[in-house]
Short mmCIF file of C-alpha atoms in Angstrom, two decimals:
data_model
loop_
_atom_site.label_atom_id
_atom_site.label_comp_id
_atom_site.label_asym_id
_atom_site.label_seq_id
_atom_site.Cartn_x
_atom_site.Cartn_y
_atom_site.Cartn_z
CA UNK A 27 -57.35 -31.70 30.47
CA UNK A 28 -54.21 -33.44 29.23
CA UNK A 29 -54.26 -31.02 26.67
CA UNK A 30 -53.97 -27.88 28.47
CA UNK A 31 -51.46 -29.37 30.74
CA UNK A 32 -49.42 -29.86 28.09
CA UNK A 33 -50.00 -26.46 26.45
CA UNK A 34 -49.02 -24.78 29.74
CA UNK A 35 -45.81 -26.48 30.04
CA UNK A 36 -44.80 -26.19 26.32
CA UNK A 37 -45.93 -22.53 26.09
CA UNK A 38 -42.88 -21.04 28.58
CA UNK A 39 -40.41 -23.24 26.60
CA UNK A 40 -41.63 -21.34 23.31
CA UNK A 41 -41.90 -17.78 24.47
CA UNK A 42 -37.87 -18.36 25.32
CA UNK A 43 -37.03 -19.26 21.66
CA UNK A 44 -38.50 -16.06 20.49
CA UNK A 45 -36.54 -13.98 22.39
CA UNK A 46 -34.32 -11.08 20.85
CA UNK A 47 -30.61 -12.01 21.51
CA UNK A 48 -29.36 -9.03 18.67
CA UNK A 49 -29.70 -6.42 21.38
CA UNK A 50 -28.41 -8.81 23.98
CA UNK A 51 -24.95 -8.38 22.79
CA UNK A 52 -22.17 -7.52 24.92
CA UNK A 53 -20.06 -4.69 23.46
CA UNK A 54 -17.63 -3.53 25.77
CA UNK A 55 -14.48 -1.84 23.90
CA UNK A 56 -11.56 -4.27 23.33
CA UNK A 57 -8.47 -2.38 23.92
CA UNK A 58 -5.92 -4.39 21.76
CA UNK A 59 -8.29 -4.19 18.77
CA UNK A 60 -8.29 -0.30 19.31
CA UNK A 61 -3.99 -0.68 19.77
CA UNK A 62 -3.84 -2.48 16.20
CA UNK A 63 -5.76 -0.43 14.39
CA UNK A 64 -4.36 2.67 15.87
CA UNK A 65 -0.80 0.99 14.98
CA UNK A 66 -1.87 0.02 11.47
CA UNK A 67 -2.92 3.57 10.57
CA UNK A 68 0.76 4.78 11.86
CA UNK A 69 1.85 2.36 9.43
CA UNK A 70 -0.48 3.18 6.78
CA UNK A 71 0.54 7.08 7.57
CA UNK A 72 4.16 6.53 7.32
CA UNK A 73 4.38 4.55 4.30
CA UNK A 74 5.35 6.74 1.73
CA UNK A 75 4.57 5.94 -2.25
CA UNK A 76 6.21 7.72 -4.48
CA UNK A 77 6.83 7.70 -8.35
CA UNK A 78 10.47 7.37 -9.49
CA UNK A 79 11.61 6.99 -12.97
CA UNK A 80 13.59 3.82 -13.71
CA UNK A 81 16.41 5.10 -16.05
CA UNK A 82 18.73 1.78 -16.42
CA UNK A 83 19.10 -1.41 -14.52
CA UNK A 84 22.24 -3.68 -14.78
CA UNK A 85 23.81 -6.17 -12.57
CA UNK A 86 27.86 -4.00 -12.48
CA UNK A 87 27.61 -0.72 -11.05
CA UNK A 88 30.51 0.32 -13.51
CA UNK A 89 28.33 -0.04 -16.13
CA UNK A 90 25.62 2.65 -14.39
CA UNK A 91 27.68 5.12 -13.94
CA UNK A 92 27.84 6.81 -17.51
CA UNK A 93 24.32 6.76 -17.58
CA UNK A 94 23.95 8.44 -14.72
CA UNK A 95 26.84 11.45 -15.60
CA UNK A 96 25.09 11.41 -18.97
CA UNK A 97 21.52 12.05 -17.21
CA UNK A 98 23.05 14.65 -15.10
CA UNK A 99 24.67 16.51 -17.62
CA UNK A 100 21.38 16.62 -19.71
CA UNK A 101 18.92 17.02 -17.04
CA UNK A 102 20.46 18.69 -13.99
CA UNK A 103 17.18 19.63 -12.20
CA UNK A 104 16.27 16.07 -11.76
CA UNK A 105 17.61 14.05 -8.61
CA UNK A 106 19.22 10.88 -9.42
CA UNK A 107 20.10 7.67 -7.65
CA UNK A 108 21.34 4.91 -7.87
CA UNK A 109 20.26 1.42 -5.92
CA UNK A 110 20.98 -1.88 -5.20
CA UNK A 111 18.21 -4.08 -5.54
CA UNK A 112 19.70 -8.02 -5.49
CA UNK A 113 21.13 -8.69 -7.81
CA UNK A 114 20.53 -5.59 -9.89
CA UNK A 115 21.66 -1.91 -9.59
CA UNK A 116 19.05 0.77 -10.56
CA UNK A 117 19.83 4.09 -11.87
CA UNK A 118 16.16 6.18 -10.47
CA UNK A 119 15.36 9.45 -11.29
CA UNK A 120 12.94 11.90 -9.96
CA UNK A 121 10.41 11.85 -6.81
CA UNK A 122 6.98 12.20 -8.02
CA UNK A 123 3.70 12.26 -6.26
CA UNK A 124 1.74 10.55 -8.69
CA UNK A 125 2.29 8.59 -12.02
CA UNK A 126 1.05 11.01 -13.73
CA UNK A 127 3.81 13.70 -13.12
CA UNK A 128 6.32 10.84 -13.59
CA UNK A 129 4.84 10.28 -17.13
CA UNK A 130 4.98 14.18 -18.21
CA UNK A 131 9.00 13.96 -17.13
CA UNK A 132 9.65 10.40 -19.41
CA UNK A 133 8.04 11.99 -22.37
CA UNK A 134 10.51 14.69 -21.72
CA UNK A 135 13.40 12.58 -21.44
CA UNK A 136 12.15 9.81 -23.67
CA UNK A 137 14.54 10.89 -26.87
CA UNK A 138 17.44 10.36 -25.01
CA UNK A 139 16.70 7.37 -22.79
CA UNK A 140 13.84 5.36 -24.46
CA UNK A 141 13.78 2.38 -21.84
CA UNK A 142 12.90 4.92 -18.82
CA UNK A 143 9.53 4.06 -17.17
CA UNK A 144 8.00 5.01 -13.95
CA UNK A 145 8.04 2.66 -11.02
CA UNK A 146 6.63 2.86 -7.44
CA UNK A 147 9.02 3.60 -5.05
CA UNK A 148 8.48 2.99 -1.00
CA UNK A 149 10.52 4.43 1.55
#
């Protein structure tokens, strides 16, 4: 008799550990993780890459400057620019999509200014 007693009592106690909790789960929308990934995508969206061609670096900007005429004079279709990037100026060339198109313009430009290579560029 002590027996069944006992499986009565312990019986309710196990039927509660089997439950299901997965489907229990409470998933109401959370509006501030909908805001930050709405505001990361802007982010993502904005963020341009692009693919510039590095012509010369040097810390003087005097010392940039006949590149740059020199660059212009041989390739006049092709933007230049130059940047300050602590503590070096740049002299970039180009805005390319993709490294690829970058690539096609160095090989073109490669006899006259052997140390050009493509960076990435972010605006």
């Amino acid at each position: 008799m002590k027996k069944f007693i006992l499986i009565f009592l312990i019986l309710p106690f196990m039927s509660i550990c089997q439950v299901d909790t997965i489907n229990n789960t409470n998933s109401s929308p959370n509006s501030d993780i909908y805001e930050l990934v709405s505001k990361y995508k802007r982010i993502i969206k904005n963020k341009n890459t692009n693919w510039k061609l590095q012509i010369k670096f040097t810390s003087k900007r005097s010392d940039i400057v006949p590149y740059k005429i020199k660059f212009n004079n041989l390739y006049p279709e092709i933007s230049t620019s130059i940047i300050f990037e602590s503590p070096y100026y740049k002299l970039l060339a180009g805005d390319f999509k993709t490294k690829n198109e970058a690539l096609k313009i160095r090989n073109i430009i490669k006899t006259n200014f052997p140390a050009a290579h493509p960076i990435k560029y972010e605006n």
